[in-house]
Amino acid sequence: MLQEFSDWLSQSSLTALFSDTTLIETWLIIPVSQSLHILGVAIIMISVGMLNLQLLGIGVSRQNFGKLCGQLVPWIWAALALLFITGVVQTIAEPTRELMNITFRTKMVMLAITIAITALYQVQVRKDSKYWENSPEHRNLGRVLASVSLVLWVGILAAGRVIAYFGAIEQL
Amino acid sequence: MDLLQRIEDTAIAENIRSSLWIFPTMETIHVLAIVLVVGSIARLDLRLAGLVARDRAISEVSSEMLPWTWASFTVATIFGLALFVGTPLRYVGTAFFDVKMILILLAGLNMLVFQYVTLKGANRWDRAPTPPMAVRVTGALSLAFWVSVILCGRLIGFV
């Protein structure tokens, strides 16, 4: 199904516009989109880095986790929106390179897991700002989630970079 | 240019060029470090501009973020150099590479001026939600420099 969608998208006029390097539009759209994408990643990585290290008890902020969550999670959602828009632009430009690539698909799975973890942080903090600190069970769960989230975010960034090199699915 | 040719002829450069995974791995670490540089400095810049964390002292935000900035900048530089060594002749003299280096210098200069000149009077505005104009300009300039560094870095790969 992804194969058909990728093929259909490749034939579209948008792809033609976004991938024709002789056009000035391409020269503006793609590097600008990629740079905005990196800026979004910058916002995300510093935010999830601070949040997760705080949960692991090696935090750099003097604020407690609940307060930090309230400040940083809205930035994470805003950055994800920017990443989604710019990501879609780049996928339209080169559908096969992204959709028909194992590294890209792995990246999307890792992304879904980290989004769920971040949403869980936010939901619990909204109910009780001390949730992740108020019992040993919660603290331990927090440490596990934080470790998973940190590892996956680094994985997402690495996957994003190496889509260009590895993982292309052989076309039949 | 002779020096660049000599770098390109070294065994290390040859290894970097011929390996399938060395360059992507170094690139990944370079990008991870860059996003941490920009993410951390942007948070301080936005505080200096009076746009975020307005209820917190600038010195507090700065001591929270700058260790990340410097540590990540060191890593980004080391791995940037490693990327450069493989094909130095490809980079030097191309517009985006040269502009990127100049922009990094300007960003560093801006930071030094901030740290050693502007910060002198900090006790008067450390807790001000909206700092004086000179401080806000420093924040905005820094943000503009770093965003441009990213754009140039991306464009180096494009040409």
CSV table of C-alpha atoms in Angstrom, one decimal:
chain,number,residue,atom,x,y,z
A,1,MET,CA,0.0,0.0,0.0
A,2,LEU,CA,2.8,2.4,0.9
A,3,GLN,CA,4.5,1.4,-2.4
A,4,GLU,CA,1.4,2.4,-4.4
A,5,PHE,CA,1.0,5.7,-2.4
A,6,SER,CA,4.7,6.4,-2.9
A,7,ASP,CA,4.5,5.8,-6.6
A,8,TRP,CA,1.3,7.9,-6.9
A,9,LEU,CA,2.9,10.7,-5.0
A,10,SER,CA,6.1,10.5,-7.1
A,11,GLN,CA,4.0,11.2,-10.2
A,12,SER,CA,2.3,14.3,-8.7
A,13,SER,CA,3.0,17.8,-9.8
A,14,LEU,CA,3.9,18.8,-6.2
A,15,THR,CA,6.8,16.3,-6.3
A,16,ALA,CA,7.8,17.7,-9.6
A,17,LEU,CA,7.9,21.2,-8.2
A,18,PHE,CA,9.8,20.3,-5.0
A,19,SER,CA,12.4,18.1,-6.6
A,20,ASP,CA,13.4,20.0,-9.8
A,21,THR,CA,16.7,21.6,-8.8
A,22,THR,CA,16.7,23.8,-11.9
A,23,LEU,CA,13.8,25.8,-10.4
A,24,ILE,CA,14.4,28.6,-8.0
A,25,GLU,CA,11.4,27.5,-5.9
A,26,THR,CA,13.2,24.2,-5.1
A,27,TRP,CA,16.3,26.1,-4.1
A,28,LEU,CA,14.2,28.0,-1.6
A,29,ILE,CA,11.7,25.5,-0.4
A,30,ILE,CA,13.9,22.4,0.4
A,31,PRO,CA,16.9,23.9,2.2
A,32,VAL,CA,14.7,26.3,4.1
A,33,SER,CA,12.3,23.4,5.0
A,34,GLN,CA,15.3,21.2,6.1
A,35,SER,CA,16.7,24.1,8.2
A,36,LEU,CA,13.4,24.6,9.9
A,37,HIS,CA,13.3,20.9,10.5
A,38,ILE,CA,16.7,21.0,12.2
A,39,LEU,CA,15.5,24.0,14.3
A,40,GLY,CA,12.5,22.0,15.4
A,41,VAL,CA,14.8,19.1,16.3
A,42,ALA,CA,16.9,21.5,18.3
A,43,ILE,CA,13.9,22.7,20.4
A,44,ILE,CA,12.8,19.1,20.9
A,45,MET,CA,16.2,17.7,21.9
A,46,ILE,CA,17.0,20.4,24.5
A,47,SER,CA,13.4,20.1,25.9
A,48,VAL,CA,13.3,16.3,26.2
A,49,GLY,CA,16.9,16.3,27.3
A,50,MET,CA,16.1,18.6,30.2
A,51,LEU,CA,12.9,16.8,31.1
A,52,ASN,CA,14.3,13.3,31.0
A,53,LEU,CA,17.5,14.1,32.9
A,54,GLN,CA,15.3,15.8,35.6
A,55,LEU,CA,13.3,12.5,35.9
A,56,LEU,CA,16.6,10.5,36.1
A,57,GLY,CA,17.6,12.7,39.0
A,58,ILE,CA,20.5,14.3,37.2
A,59,GLY,CA,18.6,17.4,36.3
A,60,VAL,CA,20.2,20.7,35.5
A,61,SER,CA,17.2,22.8,36.4
A,62,ARG,CA,16.5,24.1,39.9
A,63,GLN,CA,12.8,23.9,39.1
A,64,ASN,CA,10.8,20.8,39.9
A,65,PHE,CA,9.6,18.4,37.2
A,66,GLY,CA,6.0,19.5,37.2
A,67,LYS,CA,7.0,23.2,36.6
A,68,LEU,CA,9.6,22.2,34.0
A,69,CYS,CA,6.9,20.0,32.2
A,70,GLY,CA,4.5,23.0,32.1
A,71,GLN,CA,7.2,25.1,30.5
A,72,LEU,CA,8.7,22.7,28.0
A,73,VAL,CA,6.0,20.3,26.9
A,74,PRO,CA,4.1,23.1,24.9
A,75,TRP,CA,7.4,23.8,23.1
A,76,ILE,CA,7.7,20.1,22.3
A,77,TRP,CA,4.2,20.0,20.7
A,78,ALA,CA,4.8,23.2,18.8
A,79,ALA,CA,8.1,21.9,17.5
A,80,LEU,CA,6.5,18.6,16.5
A,81,ALA,CA,3.9,20.5,14.5
A,82,LEU,CA,6.7,22.3,12.7
A,83,LEU,CA,8.6,19.0,12.2
A,84,PHE,CA,5.4,17.4,10.7
A,85,ILE,CA,4.8,20.2,8.2
A,86,THR,CA,8.5,20.4,7.1
A,87,GLY,CA,8.7,16.6,7.1
A,88,VAL,CA,5.7,16.3,4.8
A,89,VAL,CA,7.2,18.9,2.4
A,90,GLN,CA,10.4,16.8,2.3
A,91,THR,CA,8.5,13.6,1.8
A,92,ILE,CA,6.5,15.1,-1.1
A,93,ALA,CA,9.8,16.1,-2.7
A,94,GLU,CA,11.2,12.6,-2.5
A,95,PRO,CA,8.4,10.1,-1.7
A,96,THR,CA,10.4,6.9,-2.5
A,97,ARG,CA,13.5,8.0,-0.6
A,98,GLU,CA,11.4,8.4,2.6
A,99,LEU,CA,8.4,6.0,2.4
A,100,MET,CA,10.2,3.1,0.9
A,101,ASN,CA,13.0,3.1,3.5
A,102,ILE,CA,13.3,0.9,6.5
A,103,THR,CA,15.2,3.6,8.5
A,104,PHE,CA,12.4,6.1,7.8
A,105,ARG,CA,9.7,3.6,9.0
A,106,THR,CA,11.7,2.7,12.1
A,107,LYS,CA,12.0,6.5,12.8
A,108,MET,CA,8.2,6.8,12.7
A,109,VAL,CA,7.7,3.9,15.1
A,110,MET,CA,10.2,5.4,17.6
A,111,LEU,CA,8.5,8.8,17.2
A,112,ALA,CA,5.1,7.3,18.1
A,113,ILE,CA,6.5,5.8,21.3
A,114,THR,CA,8.3,9.0,22.4
A,115,ILE,CA,5.1,11.1,21.7
A,116,ALA,CA,3.1,8.7,23.9
A,117,ILE,CA,5.7,9.0,26.7
A,118,THR,CA,5.7,12.8,26.5
A,119,ALA,CA,1.8,12.9,26.5
A,120,LEU,CA,1.9,10.6,29.6
A,121,TYR,CA,4.3,13.0,31.4
A,122,GLN,CA,1.9,15.9,30.7
A,123,VAL,CA,-1.4,14.1,31.5
A,124,GLN,CA,-0.1,12.9,35.0
A,125,VAL,CA,1.4,16.3,35.8
A,126,ARG,CA,-1.9,18.0,35.0
A,127,LYS,CA,-3.7,15.7,37.5
A,128,ASP,CA,-1.0,16.0,40.1
A,129,SER,CA,2.1,18.2,39.6
A,130,LYS,CA,4.1,16.0,42.0
A,131,TYR,CA,3.0,12.7,40.4
A,132,TRP,CA,6.4,11.7,39.2
A,133,GLU,CA,8.0,12.4,42.6
A,134,ASN,CA,5.4,11.3,45.1
A,135,SER,CA,6.1,7.6,45.4
A,136,PRO,CA,8.9,5.1,44.8
A,137,GLU,CA,6.8,3.4,42.1
A,138,HIS,CA,6.2,6.6,40.2
A,139,ARG,CA,9.9,7.6,40.5
A,140,ASN,CA,11.0,4.2,39.1
A,141,LEU,CA,8.5,4.3,36.3
A,142,GLY,CA,9.7,7.9,35.5
A,143,ARG,CA,13.3,6.7,35.4
A,144,VAL,CA,12.4,3.8,33.0
A,145,LEU,CA,10.3,6.1,30.7
A,146,ALA,CA,13.0,8.8,30.7
A,147,SER,CA,15.7,6.3,29.7
A,148,VAL,CA,13.6,4.9,26.9
A,149,SER,CA,12.7,8.4,25.7
A,150,LEU,CA,16.3,9.6,25.7
A,151,VAL,CA,17.6,6.6,23.8
A,152,LEU,CA,14.7,6.7,21.3
A,153,TRP,CA,15.1,10.5,20.6
A,154,VAL,CA,18.8,10.0,19.9
A,155,GLY,CA,17.7,7.1,17.7
A,156,ILE,CA,15.2,9.3,15.9
A,157,LEU,CA,17.8,12.0,15.2
A,158,ALA,CA,20.3,9.4,14.0
A,159,ALA,CA,17.7,7.7,11.8
A,160,GLY,CA,16.7,11.0,10.3
A,161,ARG,CA,20.3,11.7,9.3
A,162,VAL,CA,21.1,8.2,7.9
A,163,ILE,CA,17.9,7.8,5.8
A,164,ALA,CA,20.1,9.4,3.2
A,165,TYR,CA,22.6,6.4,3.4
A,166,PHE,CA,20.9,3.3,4.6
A,167,GLY,CA,17.6,1.4,4.5
A,168,ALA,CA,16.3,1.8,1.0
A,169,ILE,CA,13.8,-1.0,0.2
A,170,GLU,CA,14.7,-2.7,-3.2
A,171,GLN,CA,12.0,-1.8,-5.7
A,172,LEU,CA,10.5,-4.8,-7.6
B,1,MET,CA,45.6,25.3,-1.0
B,2,ASP,CA,48.7,23.1,-0.8
B,3,LEU,CA,48.0,22.4,2.9
B,4,LEU,CA,44.4,21.3,2.0
B,5,GLN,CA,45.7,19.0,-0.7
B,6,ARG,CA,48.1,17.5,1.9
B,7,ILE,CA,45.2,16.9,4.3
B,8,GLU,CA,43.2,15.3,1.6
B,9,ASP,CA,46.1,13.0,0.7
B,10,THR,CA,46.5,11.7,4.3
B,11,ALA,CA,45.6,8.1,5.2
B,12,ILE,CA,42.9,9.3,7.6
B,13,ALA,CA,41.2,11.3,4.9
B,14,GLU,CA,41.4,8.3,2.6
B,15,ASN,CA,39.8,6.1,5.3
B,16,ILE,CA,36.9,8.6,5.9
B,17,ARG,CA,36.2,8.8,2.1
B,18,SER,CA,36.2,5.1,1.5
B,19,SER,CA,34.2,3.9,4.5
B,20,LEU,CA,30.5,3.4,4.2
B,21,TRP,CA,29.7,4.2,7.8
B,22,ILE,CA,32.4,6.6,9.2
B,23,PHE,CA,31.0,9.7,7.5
B,24,PRO,CA,27.3,9.1,8.4
B,25,THR,CA,28.2,8.3,12.0
B,26,MET,CA,30.3,11.5,12.4
B,27,GLU,CA,27.6,13.5,10.7
B,28,THR,CA,25.0,12.1,13.1
B,29,ILE,CA,27.1,13.1,16.1
B,30,HIS,CA,27.8,16.5,14.5
B,31,VAL,CA,24.0,17.1,14.0
B,32,LEU,CA,23.2,15.9,17.6
B,33,ALA,CA,25.8,18.4,19.0
B,34,ILE,CA,24.5,21.2,16.8
B,35,VAL,CA,20.9,20.8,17.8
B,36,LEU,CA,22.0,20.9,21.5
B,37,VAL,CA,24.1,24.1,20.8
B,38,VAL,CA,21.2,25.8,19.1
B,39,GLY,CA,18.4,24.5,21.4
B,40,SER,CA,20.3,25.6,24.6
B,41,ILE,CA,21.5,29.0,23.3
B,42,ALA,CA,18.0,29.7,21.8
B,43,ARG,CA,16.4,29.3,25.2
B,44,LEU,CA,18.8,31.9,26.7
B,45,ASP,CA,18.5,34.2,23.7
B,46,LEU,CA,14.7,34.1,24.0
B,47,ARG,CA,15.0,35.0,27.7
B,48,LEU,CA,17.4,37.8,26.9
B,49,ALA,CA,14.8,39.1,24.3
B,50,GLY,CA,12.2,39.0,27.1
B,51,LEU,CA,10.1,36.4,25.2
B,52,VAL,CA,10.2,33.3,27.5
B,53,ALA,CA,10.7,32.5,31.2
B,54,ARG,CA,10.1,36.1,32.0
B,55,ASP,CA,9.6,35.3,35.7
B,56,ARG,CA,13.1,33.8,36.0
B,57,ALA,CA,16.4,35.5,36.5
B,58,ILE,CA,18.6,35.7,33.4
B,59,SER,CA,21.6,34.5,35.4
B,60,GLU,CA,19.6,31.4,36.4
B,61,VAL,CA,18.6,30.5,32.8
B,62,SER,CA,22.1,31.3,31.6
B,63,SER,CA,23.8,29.0,34.2
B,64,GLU,CA,21.2,26.3,33.3
B,65,MET,CA,21.8,26.5,29.5
B,66,LEU,CA,25.4,27.6,28.8
B,67,PRO,CA,27.1,24.4,30.1
B,68,TRP,CA,25.1,22.5,27.4
B,69,THR,CA,26.0,25.1,24.8
B,70,TRP,CA,29.8,25.0,25.4
B,71,ALA,CA,30.0,21.2,25.8
B,72,SER,CA,27.9,20.6,22.7
B,73,PHE,CA,29.8,23.3,20.7
B,74,THR,CA,33.1,21.5,21.5
B,75,VAL,CA,31.7,18.2,20.3
B,76,ALA,CA,30.2,19.8,17.2
B,77,THR,CA,33.6,21.4,16.4
B,78,ILE,CA,35.6,18.2,16.8
B,79,PHE,CA,33.2,16.2,14.6
B,80,GLY,CA,32.9,19.1,12.1
B,81,LEU,CA,36.7,19.0,11.7
B,82,ALA,CA,36.6,15.3,11.2
B,83,LEU,CA,33.9,15.7,8.5
B,84,PHE,CA,36.1,18.4,6.9
B,85,VAL,CA,39.3,16.3,6.8
B,86,GLY,CA,37.9,13.8,4.3
B,87,THR,CA,37.4,16.3,1.5
B,88,PRO,CA,38.8,19.7,2.6
B,89,LEU,CA,39.1,21.0,-1.0
B,90,ARG,CA,35.3,20.4,-1.5
B,91,TYR,CA,34.5,22.9,1.3
B,92,VAL,CA,37.1,25.8,1.5
B,93,GLY,CA,36.2,28.6,-0.9
B,94,THR,CA,32.6,27.6,-1.4
B,95,ALA,CA,30.3,30.4,-0.4
B,96,PHE,CA,28.1,28.6,2.1
B,97,PHE,CA,31.1,27.0,4.0
B,98,ASP,CA,33.0,30.3,4.2
B,99,VAL,CA,29.9,32.2,5.3
B,100,LYS,CA,29.1,29.5,7.9
B,101,MET,CA,32.6,29.9,9.4
B,102,ILE,CA,32.2,33.7,9.5
B,103,LEU,CA,28.8,33.4,11.1
B,104,ILE,CA,30.1,31.1,13.8
B,105,LEU,CA,32.9,33.6,14.6
B,106,LEU,CA,30.3,36.4,14.8
B,107,ALA,CA,28.1,34.4,17.1
B,108,GLY,CA,31.1,33.7,19.3
B,109,LEU,CA,32.1,37.4,19.3
B,110,ASN,CA,28.6,38.4,20.2
B,111,MET,CA,28.7,35.9,23.1
B,112,LEU,CA,32.0,37.3,24.3
B,113,VAL,CA,30.8,40.9,24.2
B,114,PHE,CA,27.7,39.8,26.1
B,115,GLN,CA,29.7,37.9,28.8
B,116,TYR,CA,32.4,40.5,29.3
B,117,VAL,CA,30.6,43.9,28.5
B,118,THR,CA,26.8,43.6,28.7
B,119,LEU,CA,26.7,41.3,31.7
B,120,LYS,CA,28.7,43.9,33.8
B,121,GLY,CA,25.5,45.8,34.6
B,122,ALA,CA,23.5,42.6,35.0
B,123,ASN,CA,22.4,43.1,38.6
B,124,ARG,CA,20.2,46.0,37.5
B,125,TRP,CA,18.2,43.9,35.0
B,126,ASP,CA,18.8,40.3,35.9
B,127,ARG,CA,15.2,39.8,37.0
B,128,ALA,CA,13.6,42.3,34.6
B,129,PRO,CA,10.9,40.5,32.5
B,130,THR,CA,11.9,42.8,29.6
B,131,PRO,CA,15.6,43.5,29.7
B,132,PRO,CA,17.2,46.8,28.3
B,133,MET,CA,17.4,47.2,24.5
B,134,ALA,CA,21.1,46.3,24.3
B,135,VAL,CA,20.4,43.0,26.0
B,136,ARG,CA,17.4,42.2,23.8
B,137,VAL,CA,19.5,43.0,20.7
B,138,THR,CA,22.2,40.6,21.8
B,139,GLY,CA,19.7,37.8,22.2
B,140,ALA,CA,18.1,38.5,18.8
B,141,LEU,CA,21.5,38.7,17.1
B,142,SER,CA,22.6,35.4,18.6
B,143,LEU,CA,19.4,33.7,17.5
B,144,ALA,CA,19.8,35.1,14.0
B,145,PHE,CA,23.4,34.0,13.7
B,146,TRP,CA,22.7,30.5,14.8
B,147,VAL,CA,19.7,30.0,12.5
B,148,SER,CA,21.8,31.3,9.6
B,149,VAL,CA,24.6,28.8,10.6
B,150,ILE,CA,22.1,26.0,10.3
B,151,LEU,CA,20.9,27.2,7.0
B,152,CYS,CA,24.4,27.5,5.6
B,153,GLY,CA,25.3,24.1,7.0
B,154,ARG,CA,22.3,22.6,5.2
B,155,LEU,CA,23.2,24.4,2.0
B,156,ILE,CA,26.8,23.1,2.0
B,157,GLY,CA,25.3,19.6,1.5
B,158,PHE,CA,23.0,20.9,-1.2
B,159,VAL,CA,25.6,22.3,-3.7
